[in-house]
Structure formats: structure tokens, C-alpha cells
Short mmCIF file of C-alpha atoms and ligand atoms in Angstrom, two decimals:
data_model
loop_
_atom_site.label_atom_id
_atom_site.label_comp_id
_atom_site.label_asym_id
_atom_site.label_seq_id
_atom_site.Cartn_x
_atom_site.Cartn_y
_atom_site.Cartn_z
CA MET F 11 29.77 -11.37 4.85
CA ASN F 12 26.38 -9.76 5.56
CA LYS F 13 25.00 -7.66 2.73
CA VAL F 14 23.83 -4.39 4.30
CA PHE F 15 22.85 -2.41 1.21
CA SER F 16 21.41 -3.38 -2.16
CA ARG F 17 19.03 -2.07 -4.77
CA PRO F 18 15.38 -2.78 -3.94
CA LYS F 19 13.85 -5.46 -6.16
CA SER F 20 11.03 -3.03 -6.96
CA LEU F 21 13.41 -0.64 -8.76
CA VAL F 22 14.67 -1.34 -12.28
CA ASP F 23 18.47 -1.29 -12.49
CA ILE F 24 18.80 1.86 -14.61
CA PRO F 25 20.03 5.34 -13.59
CA PHE F 26 17.47 7.95 -12.54
CA THR F 27 17.05 10.98 -14.81
CA TYR F 28 16.71 13.41 -11.89
CA CYS F 29 19.09 16.33 -11.27
CA PRO F 30 21.80 16.03 -8.60
CA GLY F 31 20.34 16.69 -5.16
CA CYS F 32 16.72 16.17 -6.27
CA HIS F 33 14.69 14.20 -3.74
CA HIS F 34 12.62 12.28 -6.31
CA GLY F 35 15.28 9.53 -6.35
CA ILE F 36 15.20 9.09 -2.56
CA ILE F 37 11.40 8.94 -2.59
CA HIS F 38 11.41 6.31 -5.35
CA ARG F 39 13.84 4.25 -3.33
CA LEU F 40 11.75 4.47 -0.15
CA ILE F 41 8.58 3.41 -1.97
CA ALA F 42 10.45 0.49 -3.58
CA GLU F 43 11.88 -0.62 -0.23
CA VAL F 44 8.40 -0.52 1.30
CA ILE F 45 6.89 -2.55 -1.57
CA ASP F 46 9.68 -5.12 -1.12
CA GLU F 47 9.28 -5.30 2.65
CA LEU F 48 5.51 -5.69 2.41
CA ASP F 49 6.05 -8.29 -0.34
CA ILE F 50 3.36 -6.80 -2.56
CA ARG F 51 5.34 -6.17 -5.80
CA GLU F 52 3.35 -8.65 -7.87
CA LYS F 53 0.10 -6.98 -6.80
CA THR F 54 1.15 -3.31 -6.92
CA ILE F 55 0.09 -0.91 -9.66
CA GLY F 56 1.60 2.59 -9.70
CA VAL F 57 0.21 5.67 -11.44
CA ALA F 58 2.85 8.06 -12.79
CA PRO F 59 2.08 11.79 -13.13
CA VAL F 60 3.16 14.59 -15.44
CA GLY F 61 6.26 16.51 -14.38
CA CYS F 62 9.85 15.43 -13.77
CA SER F 63 8.67 12.14 -12.30
CA VAL F 64 6.66 11.15 -15.36
CA PHE F 65 9.39 8.56 -15.97
CA ALA F 66 8.49 6.79 -12.72
CA TYR F 67 7.00 4.12 -14.99
CA LEU F 68 10.54 3.31 -16.18
CA PHE F 69 12.01 3.13 -12.69
CA PHE F 70 9.54 1.06 -10.66
CA ASP F 71 9.63 -2.66 -11.34
CA CYS F 72 5.90 -3.22 -10.88
CA ASP F 73 2.92 -2.57 -13.12
CA MET F 74 2.73 1.14 -13.94
CA ILE F 75 0.40 3.39 -15.90
CA VAL F 76 0.78 7.08 -16.80
CA ALA F 77 -2.15 9.43 -16.14
CA ALA F 78 -2.94 12.68 -17.94
CA HIS F 79 -2.23 15.97 -16.13
CA GLY F 80 -3.59 15.82 -12.57
CA ARG F 81 -5.76 12.80 -13.28
CA ALA F 82 -3.74 10.23 -11.32
CA PRO F 83 -6.29 9.95 -8.46
CA ALA F 84 -9.10 9.27 -10.95
CA THR F 85 -6.98 6.71 -12.80
CA ALA F 86 -5.98 5.08 -9.51
CA THR F 87 -9.65 5.04 -8.43
CA GLY F 88 -10.68 3.22 -11.62
CA ILE F 89 -7.92 0.64 -11.28
CA LYS F 90 -8.58 0.00 -7.59
CA ARG F 91 -12.32 -0.38 -8.08
CA ALA F 92 -11.80 -2.75 -11.00
CA LYS F 93 -9.08 -4.72 -9.22
CA PRO F 94 -9.73 -4.38 -5.48
CA ASP F 95 -7.16 -7.07 -4.63
CA ASN F 96 -4.34 -5.01 -6.11
CA TYR F 97 -2.48 -2.24 -4.28
CA VAL F 98 -2.62 1.04 -6.16
CA PHE F 99 -0.50 4.11 -5.56
CA SER F 100 -0.27 7.44 -7.35
CA TYR F 101 2.92 9.48 -7.40
CA GLN F 102 2.30 13.20 -7.94
CA GLY F 103 4.14 16.53 -7.81
CA ASP F 104 2.58 19.73 -6.47
CA GLY F 105 1.88 21.10 -9.95
CA ASP F 106 0.13 17.85 -10.78
CA LEU F 107 -1.73 17.33 -7.47
CA ALA F 108 -2.31 20.78 -6.00
CA SER F 109 -2.84 22.75 -9.22
CA ILE F 110 -4.14 20.90 -12.25
CA GLY F 111 -5.53 17.97 -10.27
CA THR F 112 -6.95 19.83 -7.25
CA ALA F 113 -10.50 18.61 -7.82
CA GLU F 114 -9.31 15.06 -8.50
CA ILE F 115 -7.44 14.72 -5.23
CA ILE F 116 -10.13 16.38 -3.11
CA HIS F 117 -12.87 14.13 -4.45
CA ALA F 118 -10.79 10.93 -4.31
CA ALA F 119 -9.97 11.74 -0.67
CA ASN F 120 -13.58 12.67 0.08
CA ARG F 121 -14.83 9.41 -1.44
CA GLY F 122 -12.34 7.58 0.75
CA GLU F 123 -10.90 5.69 -2.22
CA LYS F 124 -8.70 2.88 -0.94
CA ILE F 125 -5.59 4.13 -2.73
CA THR F 126 -2.22 5.45 -1.53
CA VAL F 127 -0.97 8.82 -2.75
CA VAL F 128 2.64 9.98 -2.54
CA PHE F 129 2.61 13.76 -2.95
CA VAL F 130 5.98 15.37 -3.75
CA ASN F 131 5.91 19.03 -2.70
CA ASN F 132 8.97 20.85 -4.04
CA ALA F 133 7.16 24.21 -4.06
CA ILE F 134 7.51 24.49 -7.83
CA TYR F 135 6.60 22.98 -11.20
CA GLY F 136 10.04 21.46 -11.73
CA MET F 137 9.77 20.16 -15.27
CA THR F 138 8.41 23.28 -16.92
CA GLY F 139 11.35 25.55 -16.17
CA GLY F 140 10.32 26.40 -12.63
CA GLN F 141 6.79 27.79 -12.78
CA MET F 142 5.21 29.07 -9.57
CA ALA F 143 3.05 26.35 -8.00
CA PRO F 144 0.16 26.65 -5.50
CA THR F 145 2.72 25.57 -2.90
CA THR F 146 5.37 28.19 -3.77
CA LEU F 147 6.11 30.17 -0.62
CA GLU F 148 5.45 33.88 -0.15
CA GLY F 149 8.34 35.86 -1.59
CA GLN F 150 9.92 32.74 -3.08
CA ILE F 151 11.51 33.57 -6.42
CA THR F 152 11.00 31.03 -9.17
CA GLN F 153 12.40 31.00 -12.71
CA THR F 154 9.11 32.31 -14.11
CA SER F 155 8.11 34.51 -11.17
CA PRO F 156 11.15 36.76 -10.64
CA TYR F 157 9.26 39.02 -8.19
CA GLY F 158 8.13 36.10 -6.04
CA ARG F 159 4.67 35.23 -4.78
CA ASP F 160 2.59 38.27 -3.81
CA SER F 161 -0.19 36.86 -1.64
CA LYS F 162 -2.47 39.87 -2.34
CA THR F 163 -2.91 38.81 -5.94
CA MET F 164 -1.74 35.20 -5.90
CA GLY F 165 -3.15 33.89 -2.64
CA MET F 166 -1.30 32.08 0.09
CA PRO F 167 0.55 28.79 -0.50
CA ILE F 168 -1.87 25.87 -0.13
CA ARG F 169 -1.30 23.37 2.65
CA MET F 170 -2.76 20.20 1.15
CA CYS F 171 -2.46 17.95 4.23
CA GLU F 172 -4.30 20.46 6.39
CA LEU F 173 -6.95 20.99 3.72
CA LEU F 174 -7.55 17.28 3.04
CA SER F 175 -7.59 16.36 6.70
CA THR F 176 -10.69 18.52 7.21
CA LEU F 177 -12.54 15.81 5.23
CA LYS F 178 -14.11 12.96 7.13
CA SER F 179 -13.19 10.08 4.80
CA PRO F 180 -9.37 9.98 4.50
CA ALA F 181 -7.83 7.35 6.79
CA TYR F 182 -4.22 8.48 6.92
CA ILE F 183 -2.59 11.83 6.06
CA SER F 184 0.95 12.75 6.97
CA ARG F 185 3.78 15.13 5.98
CA VAL F 186 7.47 14.17 6.03
CA ALA F 187 10.83 15.52 4.86
CA LEU F 188 14.13 14.00 3.72
CA THR F 189 16.81 16.52 4.63
CA LYS F 190 18.27 14.45 7.49
CA PRO F 191 18.75 10.70 8.00
CA ALA F 192 16.30 10.80 10.94
CA TYR F 193 13.68 12.40 8.68
CA ILE F 194 14.27 9.75 6.00
CA VAL F 195 13.65 6.97 8.54
CA LYS F 196 10.38 8.66 9.56
CA ALA F 197 9.42 9.21 5.92
CA LYS F 198 9.81 5.51 5.17
CA LYS F 199 7.68 4.60 8.18
CA ALA F 200 4.95 6.97 6.99
CA ILE F 201 5.01 5.56 3.45
CA LYS F 202 4.87 2.01 4.83
CA LYS F 203 1.95 2.95 7.06
CA ALA F 204 0.15 4.49 4.09
CA PHE F 205 0.48 1.23 2.11
CA GLN F 206 -0.45 -0.81 5.21
CA PHE F 207 -3.71 1.16 5.50
CA GLN F 208 -4.55 0.05 1.97
CA ILE F 209 -3.54 -3.55 2.63
CA ASP F 210 -5.83 -3.52 5.68
CA GLY F 211 -8.70 -2.31 3.51
CA LYS F 212 -8.92 1.07 5.22
CA GLY F 213 -9.61 4.27 3.30
CA PHE F 214 -7.58 6.83 1.44
CA SER F 215 -3.97 7.40 2.54
CA LEU F 216 -1.61 10.21 1.53
CA VAL F 217 1.98 11.09 2.42
CA GLU F 218 3.25 14.55 1.47
CA VAL F 219 7.04 14.61 1.10
CA LEU F 220 8.69 18.03 1.27
CA SER F 221 11.31 17.94 -1.48
CA THR F 222 14.05 19.95 -3.13
CA CYS F 223 14.40 21.22 -6.68
CA PRO F 224 18.00 22.52 -6.60
CA THR F 225 17.92 23.22 -10.34
CA ASN F 226 14.95 25.57 -10.32
CA TRP F 227 15.65 26.96 -6.87
CA GLY F 228 19.10 28.01 -8.18
CA LEU F 229 20.81 26.36 -5.19
CA SER F 230 23.39 23.63 -4.69
CA PRO F 231 22.02 20.33 -3.32
CA ARG F 232 23.32 21.19 0.14
CA GLU F 233 21.91 24.75 0.07
CA ALA F 234 18.60 23.35 -1.15
CA ASN F 235 18.35 21.04 1.87
CA GLU F 236 19.15 23.98 4.17
CA TRP F 237 16.59 26.18 2.40
CA LEU F 238 13.92 23.52 2.80
CA ASP F 239 14.60 23.17 6.55
CA LYS F 240 14.62 26.92 7.08
CA ASN F 241 11.69 27.95 4.89
CA MET F 242 9.44 25.03 4.06
CA ILE F 243 9.17 23.15 7.36
CA PRO F 244 7.98 26.22 9.35
CA TYR F 245 5.14 26.74 6.84
CA TYR F 246 4.51 23.05 6.14
CA PRO F 247 4.87 21.41 9.57
CA LEU F 248 5.81 17.74 9.65
CA GLY F 249 3.67 15.09 11.32
CA GLU F 250 0.49 13.08 11.08
CA PHE F 251 -2.66 15.04 10.36
CA LYS F 252 -5.01 12.09 10.24
CA ASN F 253 -4.60 8.55 11.50
CA SER F 254 -7.84 6.60 11.70
CA GLU F 255 -6.14 4.04 13.97
CA GLU F 256 -6.19 6.67 16.65
CA VAL F 257 -9.85 7.52 16.16
CA SER F 258 -12.08 5.47 18.43
C1 TPP M 13 -0.74 25.89 -16.33
C2 TPP M 13 -0.05 24.65 -16.81
N1 TPP M 13 -0.75 23.56 -17.16
C3 TPP M 13 -0.11 22.44 -17.57
C4 TPP M 13 1.27 22.40 -17.65
C5 TPP M 13 1.96 21.15 -18.09
N2 TPP M 13 2.86 20.50 -17.16
C6 TPP M 13 3.96 19.91 -17.56
S1 TPP M 13 4.82 19.23 -16.28
C7 TPP M 13 3.68 19.72 -15.19
C8 TPP M 13 3.73 19.44 -13.70
C9 TPP M 13 5.07 19.50 -13.13
O1 TPP M 13 5.16 19.96 -11.86
P1 TPP M 13 5.07 19.13 -10.56
O2 TPP M 13 3.84 18.32 -10.54
O3 TPP M 13 5.23 20.09 -9.47
O4 TPP M 13 6.28 18.09 -10.59
P2 TPP M 13 7.86 18.33 -10.61
O5 TPP M 13 8.25 18.46 -12.06
O6 TPP M 13 8.17 19.56 -9.79
O7 TPP M 13 8.43 17.13 -10.00
C10 TPP M 13 2.71 20.38 -15.84
C11 TPP M 13 1.60 20.92 -15.14
C12 TPP M 13 1.96 23.55 -17.31
N3 TPP M 13 3.28 23.60 -17.37
N4 TPP M 13 1.31 24.68 -16.91
S1 SF4 M 14 14.06 20.03 -12.26
FE1 SF4 M 14 13.86 19.93 -10.02
S2 SF4 M 14 12.24 18.40 -9.58
FE2 SF4 M 14 12.95 18.13 -11.71
S3 SF4 M 14 14.55 16.55 -11.61
FE3 SF4 M 14 15.57 18.53 -11.53
S4 SF4 M 14 15.76 18.99 -9.33
FE4 SF4 M 14 14.24 17.34 -9.54
#
């Protein structure tokens, strides 16, 4: 009988600690499948962030290191420069990447560091009881912002892909979602492409994954997927923002 489904080799065989309906688990799986398919597990080094996915170092079966708040791009830069034959990825939430580590990500992208960044945008700081994040939508209620974002005093939600793709150096920047099987297939392709850019020695690559946080959104897993489709995708459009293969 043909085996059609199994756990990727690049994931340790232990249960995830994520809440039901959280997309972190799907994203971990896609990254692990890509590492397996590219056959780079022995040469891959992942950088785990702060936030719910801090335990990524327990789940991925490759070399992993944990970075201080927002410092994953700097840590990844150091590792990649010291070990250019290894493949280095950082895994970061929006609190980690777009708030505390804003400068880190902008400068790593601007320097064209040959690293791959997986940016999980769930519009909230999940781990800390649902703080507002720079990506929280206008009017979106979070556990610690019961009146929602008021753009007059809090600014508009930051679109990181659009912002980073104004820089000349990044090689590949794309935004994906996971609320439908067709989206998941596209998301995996984007993550694979991002790693392939690094394998080919091209510059900085980043994939933003729009994600749910049913727990802090106060929604069921199904409602969270619907909310993401209805509210996040119109503000954070999916697609490739930068693909140096297409630049002549
Ligand atoms: C202003 C501020 N600085 C630092 C912290 C410490 N901290 C703990 S977890 C975390 C990030 C978690 O959010 P995110 O990166 O969005 O990941 P998620 O948990 O949603 O997956 C931060 C910033 C904090 N809560 N608030
Ligand atoms: S709090 Fe949110 S981001 Fe964190 S594990 Fe639960 S659902 Fe996922």
C-alpha cells in the first residue's frame, strides 16, 4: 500500500503546544515538509522567537537557537555569515518582528542578508494575553485593547511586505494565508521558493503568513478562519511583492 501521509522527518514526534485552530502548527509542518523535500535538514539552522512559537526549538528536528525579543534577524545574520554553507531561517510573530524587532528586520532586509524569514502575522501578541500589535486592524478588539485600534492615536496597521519591498536588496517577499487547502498549497510553494532563493545564494527572502489566534480573538477555529478571510486579506493582500527572478 502507498503511504500518502506521514510526519515530516524535520519535525520531532511530540505534540504541539498551540491552541486548537492556531495556524502555528500548520506553518511548522509546511516548513518541515519543505526542509525534507529540499533535503537540507542536516544543514539547516532555525532561529526561534519570543511569543507562542518560542518552543519551535522543541518541534523542529534540525539545529535551533532561540533569540532574544525581536533579535532573530541579527542572530540569523551572525550564524549565516559565520557558516555560509548552512541554511538559516528565522521564525517570528508580528509582535516579535513588526514591533520589538522592527529595526532588526528592516536592516537585515536592507543588507540583503542571505537568510529566510517566516513571519507569522496573527494581528496580535498571542502569548502575552492578546496585546495590540502593529498589525492589529482598525477597530479590532483585543484582550488588552477593548476599544480597538484608533488610528488617530495609534497609527494604521503596518503592512510589512509592502514596506520591506520598497528596499532594493531583498530578493523574495511574499504574503500567503492558510484558511483554505488551495491557500495552503500556495503557502508551501512560497516557503519552498524562499528557501530555494537561499540555496541559490540569492539575497534575503521573507514569507508573511496570515494566521489565526482563535484564543485571543475570542472566536472558534472556524470563525477565526472566516474572520481572517473577511478582514485580514482585504487589508493584507496575498501575493508576491518581490521576486528577483522576475527582475531583468
Ligand atoms: C511591549 C512589550 N515588550 C515585550 C513583551 C514581551 N513579549 C513576550 S511574547 C512577545 C511576542 C509575542 O507576540 P508575537 O510575536 O505576535 O507572537 P504570537 O505569540 O502571537 O505567536 C513579547 C513581545 C511584551 N509583551 N510587550
Ligand atoms: S494564543 Fe493564539 S497564537 Fe498563541 S498558541 Fe494560542 S491561538 Fe496560537
